[in-house]
Short mmCIF file of N, CA and C in Angstrom, two decimals:
data_model
loop_
_atom_site.label_atom_id
_atom_site.label_comp_id
_atom_site.label_asym_id
_atom_site.label_seq_id
_atom_site.Cartn_x
_atom_site.Cartn_y
_atom_site.Cartn_z
N ALA A 1 67.19 128.20 128.04
CA ALA A 1 67.06 126.75 128.11
C ALA A 1 66.31 126.20 126.90
N GLU A 2 65.41 126.98 126.32
CA GLU A 2 64.64 126.50 125.18
C GLU A 2 65.51 126.29 123.94
N LEU A 3 66.64 126.97 123.85
CA LEU A 3 67.49 126.87 122.67
C LEU A 3 68.56 125.78 122.81
N MET A 4 68.52 125.02 123.91
CA MET A 4 69.50 123.94 124.10
C MET A 4 69.28 122.84 123.07
N GLY A 5 70.38 122.20 122.67
CA GLY A 5 70.29 121.09 121.73
C GLY A 5 69.82 119.81 122.41
N VAL A 6 69.73 118.77 121.63
CA VAL A 6 69.23 117.48 122.12
C VAL A 6 70.14 116.91 123.21
N VAL A 7 71.44 116.92 123.00
CA VAL A 7 72.36 116.30 123.96
C VAL A 7 72.33 117.04 125.31
N PRO A 8 72.46 118.38 125.35
CA PRO A 8 72.37 119.05 126.65
C PRO A 8 71.03 118.82 127.36
N ARG A 9 69.95 118.77 126.60
CA ARG A 9 68.64 118.48 127.22
C ARG A 9 68.61 117.08 127.83
N MET A 10 69.16 116.12 127.10
CA MET A 10 69.20 114.74 127.59
C MET A 10 70.04 114.63 128.86
N VAL A 11 71.18 115.31 128.87
CA VAL A 11 72.06 115.28 130.04
C VAL A 11 71.35 115.88 131.25
N ARG A 12 70.71 117.02 131.06
CA ARG A 12 69.97 117.66 132.17
C ARG A 12 68.85 116.75 132.67
N THR A 13 68.12 116.13 131.76
CA THR A 13 67.02 115.24 132.14
C THR A 13 67.54 114.02 132.89
N LEU A 14 68.63 113.45 132.41
CA LEU A 14 69.23 112.29 133.07
C LEU A 14 69.61 112.60 134.51
N PHE A 15 70.34 113.69 134.71
CA PHE A 15 70.80 114.01 136.06
C PHE A 15 69.68 114.53 136.95
N ALA A 16 68.63 115.10 136.38
CA ALA A 16 67.45 115.47 137.17
C ALA A 16 66.79 114.20 137.71
N GLY A 17 66.72 113.16 136.88
CA GLY A 17 66.18 111.88 137.32
C GLY A 17 67.02 111.24 138.40
N VAL A 18 68.33 111.34 138.27
CA VAL A 18 69.24 110.80 139.29
C VAL A 18 69.02 111.53 140.62
N ALA A 19 68.89 112.84 140.55
CA ALA A 19 68.70 113.65 141.77
C ALA A 19 67.38 113.32 142.47
N GLN A 20 66.38 112.92 141.73
CA GLN A 20 65.06 112.61 142.31
C GLN A 20 64.96 111.17 142.81
N ALA A 21 65.92 110.34 142.50
CA ALA A 21 65.87 108.93 142.90
C ALA A 21 66.10 108.80 144.41
N PRO A 22 65.57 107.76 145.00
CA PRO A 22 65.82 107.53 146.43
C PRO A 22 67.31 107.36 146.69
N PRO A 23 67.78 107.75 147.87
CA PRO A 23 69.22 107.66 148.16
C PRO A 23 69.75 106.23 148.18
N THR A 24 68.87 105.25 148.23
CA THR A 24 69.30 103.84 148.24
C THR A 24 69.62 103.33 146.83
N VAL A 25 69.27 104.12 145.81
CA VAL A 25 69.52 103.72 144.42
C VAL A 25 70.88 104.28 143.99
N GLU A 26 71.69 103.42 143.39
CA GLU A 26 73.02 103.84 142.93
C GLU A 26 73.06 103.81 141.41
N PHE A 27 73.71 104.80 140.83
CA PHE A 27 73.81 104.92 139.38
C PHE A 27 75.27 104.88 138.95
N LEU A 28 75.52 104.25 137.81
CA LEU A 28 76.82 104.31 137.14
C LEU A 28 76.53 104.87 135.75
N ILE A 29 77.13 106.00 135.43
CA ILE A 29 76.86 106.66 134.16
C ILE A 29 78.16 106.76 133.36
N GLY A 30 78.15 106.15 132.20
CA GLY A 30 79.30 106.19 131.31
C GLY A 30 78.98 106.99 130.06
N VAL A 31 79.96 107.72 129.57
CA VAL A 31 79.78 108.56 128.38
C VAL A 31 80.76 108.12 127.31
N SER A 32 80.24 107.92 126.11
CA SER A 32 81.06 107.66 124.92
C SER A 32 80.52 108.56 123.81
N MET A 33 81.39 108.98 122.92
CA MET A 33 80.96 109.79 121.79
C MET A 33 81.70 109.32 120.55
N LEU A 34 80.94 109.17 119.47
CA LEU A 34 81.58 108.75 118.22
C LEU A 34 81.03 109.55 117.06
N GLU A 35 81.78 109.54 115.99
CA GLU A 35 81.38 110.19 114.74
C GLU A 35 81.40 109.14 113.65
N ILE A 36 80.35 109.11 112.86
CA ILE A 36 80.32 108.24 111.68
C ILE A 36 80.31 109.18 110.47
N TYR A 37 81.37 109.09 109.66
CA TYR A 37 81.52 109.96 108.51
C TYR A 37 82.20 109.16 107.40
N MET A 38 81.57 109.13 106.25
CA MET A 38 82.10 108.41 105.09
C MET A 38 82.46 106.96 105.46
N GLU A 39 81.54 106.30 106.16
CA GLU A 39 81.67 104.90 106.55
C GLU A 39 82.82 104.62 107.51
N ARG A 40 83.34 105.65 108.16
CA ARG A 40 84.40 105.48 109.15
C ARG A 40 83.84 105.90 110.50
N ILE A 41 84.21 105.14 111.54
CA ILE A 41 83.76 105.43 112.91
C ILE A 41 84.95 105.93 113.70
N ARG A 42 84.80 107.13 114.27
CA ARG A 42 85.90 107.76 115.00
C ARG A 42 85.47 108.02 116.44
N ASP A 43 86.35 107.72 117.38
CA ASP A 43 86.13 107.96 118.80
C ASP A 43 86.40 109.43 119.09
N LEU A 44 85.38 110.17 119.51
CA LEU A 44 85.54 111.60 119.73
C LEU A 44 86.15 111.93 121.09
N LEU A 45 86.37 110.93 121.94
CA LEU A 45 87.02 111.18 123.23
C LEU A 45 88.52 110.91 123.18
N VAL A 46 89.02 110.57 121.99
CA VAL A 46 90.46 110.35 121.79
C VAL A 46 91.00 111.54 121.00
N GLU A 47 92.13 112.07 121.45
CA GLU A 47 92.74 113.19 120.73
C GLU A 47 93.04 112.77 119.29
N PRO A 48 92.75 113.63 118.32
CA PRO A 48 93.00 113.27 116.91
C PRO A 48 94.44 112.82 116.65
N SER A 49 95.41 113.39 117.35
CA SER A 49 96.80 113.00 117.13
C SER A 49 97.07 111.57 117.59
N LYS A 50 96.25 111.05 118.51
CA LYS A 50 96.42 109.68 119.01
C LYS A 50 95.51 108.70 118.29
N ASP A 51 94.72 109.20 117.35
CA ASP A 51 93.74 108.39 116.63
C ASP A 51 94.27 108.01 115.25
N LYS A 52 95.52 107.56 115.20
CA LYS A 52 96.16 107.23 113.92
C LYS A 52 96.70 105.80 113.96
N ASP A 53 96.68 105.15 112.81
CA ASP A 53 97.31 103.83 112.73
C ASP A 53 98.80 104.02 112.44
N LYS A 54 99.53 102.93 112.26
CA LYS A 54 100.98 103.02 112.03
C LYS A 54 101.32 103.77 110.75
N GLY A 55 100.40 103.79 109.79
CA GLY A 55 100.64 104.50 108.53
C GLY A 55 100.24 105.96 108.59
N GLY A 56 99.76 106.43 109.75
CA GLY A 56 99.38 107.83 109.90
C GLY A 56 97.95 108.14 109.50
N HIS A 57 97.16 107.11 109.17
CA HIS A 57 95.77 107.30 108.78
C HIS A 57 94.87 107.24 110.01
N ALA A 58 93.77 107.98 109.98
CA ALA A 58 92.80 107.93 111.07
C ALA A 58 92.24 106.52 111.18
N THR A 59 92.22 106.01 112.39
CA THR A 59 91.69 104.66 112.58
C THR A 59 90.17 104.67 112.49
N SER A 60 89.60 103.55 112.15
CA SER A 60 88.15 103.40 112.10
C SER A 60 87.77 102.25 113.01
N LEU A 61 86.91 102.52 113.97
CA LEU A 61 86.45 101.49 114.88
C LEU A 61 85.44 100.60 114.18
N GLN A 62 85.20 99.44 114.75
CA GLN A 62 84.31 98.47 114.14
C GLN A 62 83.06 98.24 115.00
N VAL A 63 81.92 98.11 114.35
CA VAL A 63 80.66 97.81 115.02
C VAL A 63 80.52 96.29 115.08
N HIS A 64 80.11 95.80 116.25
CA HIS A 64 79.92 94.37 116.45
C HIS A 64 78.56 94.12 117.10
N GLU A 65 78.12 92.88 117.03
CA GLU A 65 76.88 92.46 117.69
C GLU A 65 77.21 91.27 118.57
N ASP A 66 76.77 91.32 119.84
CA ASP A 66 77.05 90.19 120.73
C ASP A 66 75.98 89.11 120.59
N LYS A 67 76.11 88.04 121.36
CA LYS A 67 75.21 86.89 121.26
C LYS A 67 73.76 87.23 121.59
N THR A 68 73.55 88.30 122.37
CA THR A 68 72.18 88.68 122.74
C THR A 68 71.57 89.65 121.74
N GLY A 69 72.35 90.06 120.74
CA GLY A 69 71.84 90.99 119.73
C GLY A 69 72.14 92.45 120.01
N SER A 70 72.85 92.71 121.12
CA SER A 70 73.23 94.09 121.44
C SER A 70 74.37 94.53 120.53
N VAL A 71 74.30 95.76 120.07
CA VAL A 71 75.32 96.32 119.18
C VAL A 71 76.28 97.16 120.01
N TYR A 72 77.57 97.04 119.71
CA TYR A 72 78.58 97.84 120.41
C TYR A 72 79.71 98.17 119.45
N VAL A 73 80.49 99.18 119.81
CA VAL A 73 81.66 99.59 119.02
C VAL A 73 82.90 99.20 119.82
N GLN A 74 83.63 98.22 119.29
CA GLN A 74 84.82 97.73 119.98
C GLN A 74 85.89 98.81 120.03
N GLY A 75 86.46 99.01 121.22
CA GLY A 75 87.54 99.98 121.40
C GLY A 75 87.08 101.39 121.66
N LEU A 76 85.77 101.63 121.73
CA LEU A 76 85.25 102.98 121.98
C LEU A 76 85.52 103.38 123.42
N THR A 77 86.07 104.56 123.63
CA THR A 77 86.37 105.06 124.97
C THR A 77 85.09 105.30 125.75
N GLN A 78 85.12 104.97 127.04
CA GLN A 78 84.00 105.27 127.92
C GLN A 78 84.55 105.97 129.15
N GLU A 79 84.01 107.15 129.44
CA GLU A 79 84.40 107.92 130.62
C GLU A 79 83.26 107.85 131.62
N TRP A 80 83.58 107.56 132.86
CA TRP A 80 82.56 107.50 133.91
C TRP A 80 82.37 108.89 134.49
N VAL A 81 81.13 109.30 134.66
CA VAL A 81 80.81 110.64 135.17
C VAL A 81 79.85 110.54 136.34
N SER A 82 79.87 111.57 137.18
CA SER A 82 78.98 111.58 138.34
C SER A 82 78.13 112.84 138.42
N GLU A 83 78.39 113.78 137.52
CA GLU A 83 77.58 115.00 137.51
C GLU A 83 77.55 115.63 136.13
N GLU A 84 76.58 116.47 135.94
CA GLU A 84 76.30 117.12 134.65
C GLU A 84 77.52 117.84 134.08
N ARG A 85 78.22 118.59 134.91
CA ARG A 85 79.34 119.40 134.41
C ARG A 85 80.46 118.53 133.83
N GLU A 86 80.61 117.30 134.33
CA GLU A 86 81.63 116.40 133.78
C GLU A 86 81.28 116.00 132.34
N VAL A 87 80.00 115.79 132.09
CA VAL A 87 79.58 115.45 130.72
C VAL A 87 79.84 116.64 129.80
N PHE A 88 79.48 117.84 130.23
CA PHE A 88 79.69 119.03 129.40
C PHE A 88 81.18 119.29 129.17
N ALA A 89 82.01 118.96 130.14
CA ALA A 89 83.46 119.10 129.94
C ALA A 89 83.94 118.13 128.86
N LEU A 90 83.39 116.92 128.82
CA LEU A 90 83.74 115.97 127.77
C LEU A 90 83.28 116.47 126.40
N LEU A 91 82.12 117.09 126.35
CA LEU A 91 81.61 117.63 125.09
C LEU A 91 82.49 118.74 124.54
N ARG A 92 83.16 119.45 125.41
CA ARG A 92 84.02 120.57 124.98
C ARG A 92 85.40 120.13 124.56
N ARG A 93 85.76 118.87 124.76
CA ARG A 93 87.10 118.39 124.38
C ARG A 93 87.41 118.66 122.93
#
């Protein structure tokens, strides 16, 4: 467990907190993953073959800011999960 990376540690900590919460508390947990490389933003939950524009080039998502100042990536996939193993399955895609 000491050799786990940051993401697996965070996932374990998150779900440990969920498990310790009172049963009256409900959680919705969404997972998104992106890569920023050479000023291009790529959705890591989309198969590379489906991540192409009409010209066959890898698409690049855009970062936006809403009226409240929150930053988001338009078009980024979000998968809803209910347990740790579902997150790790997404990481292995």
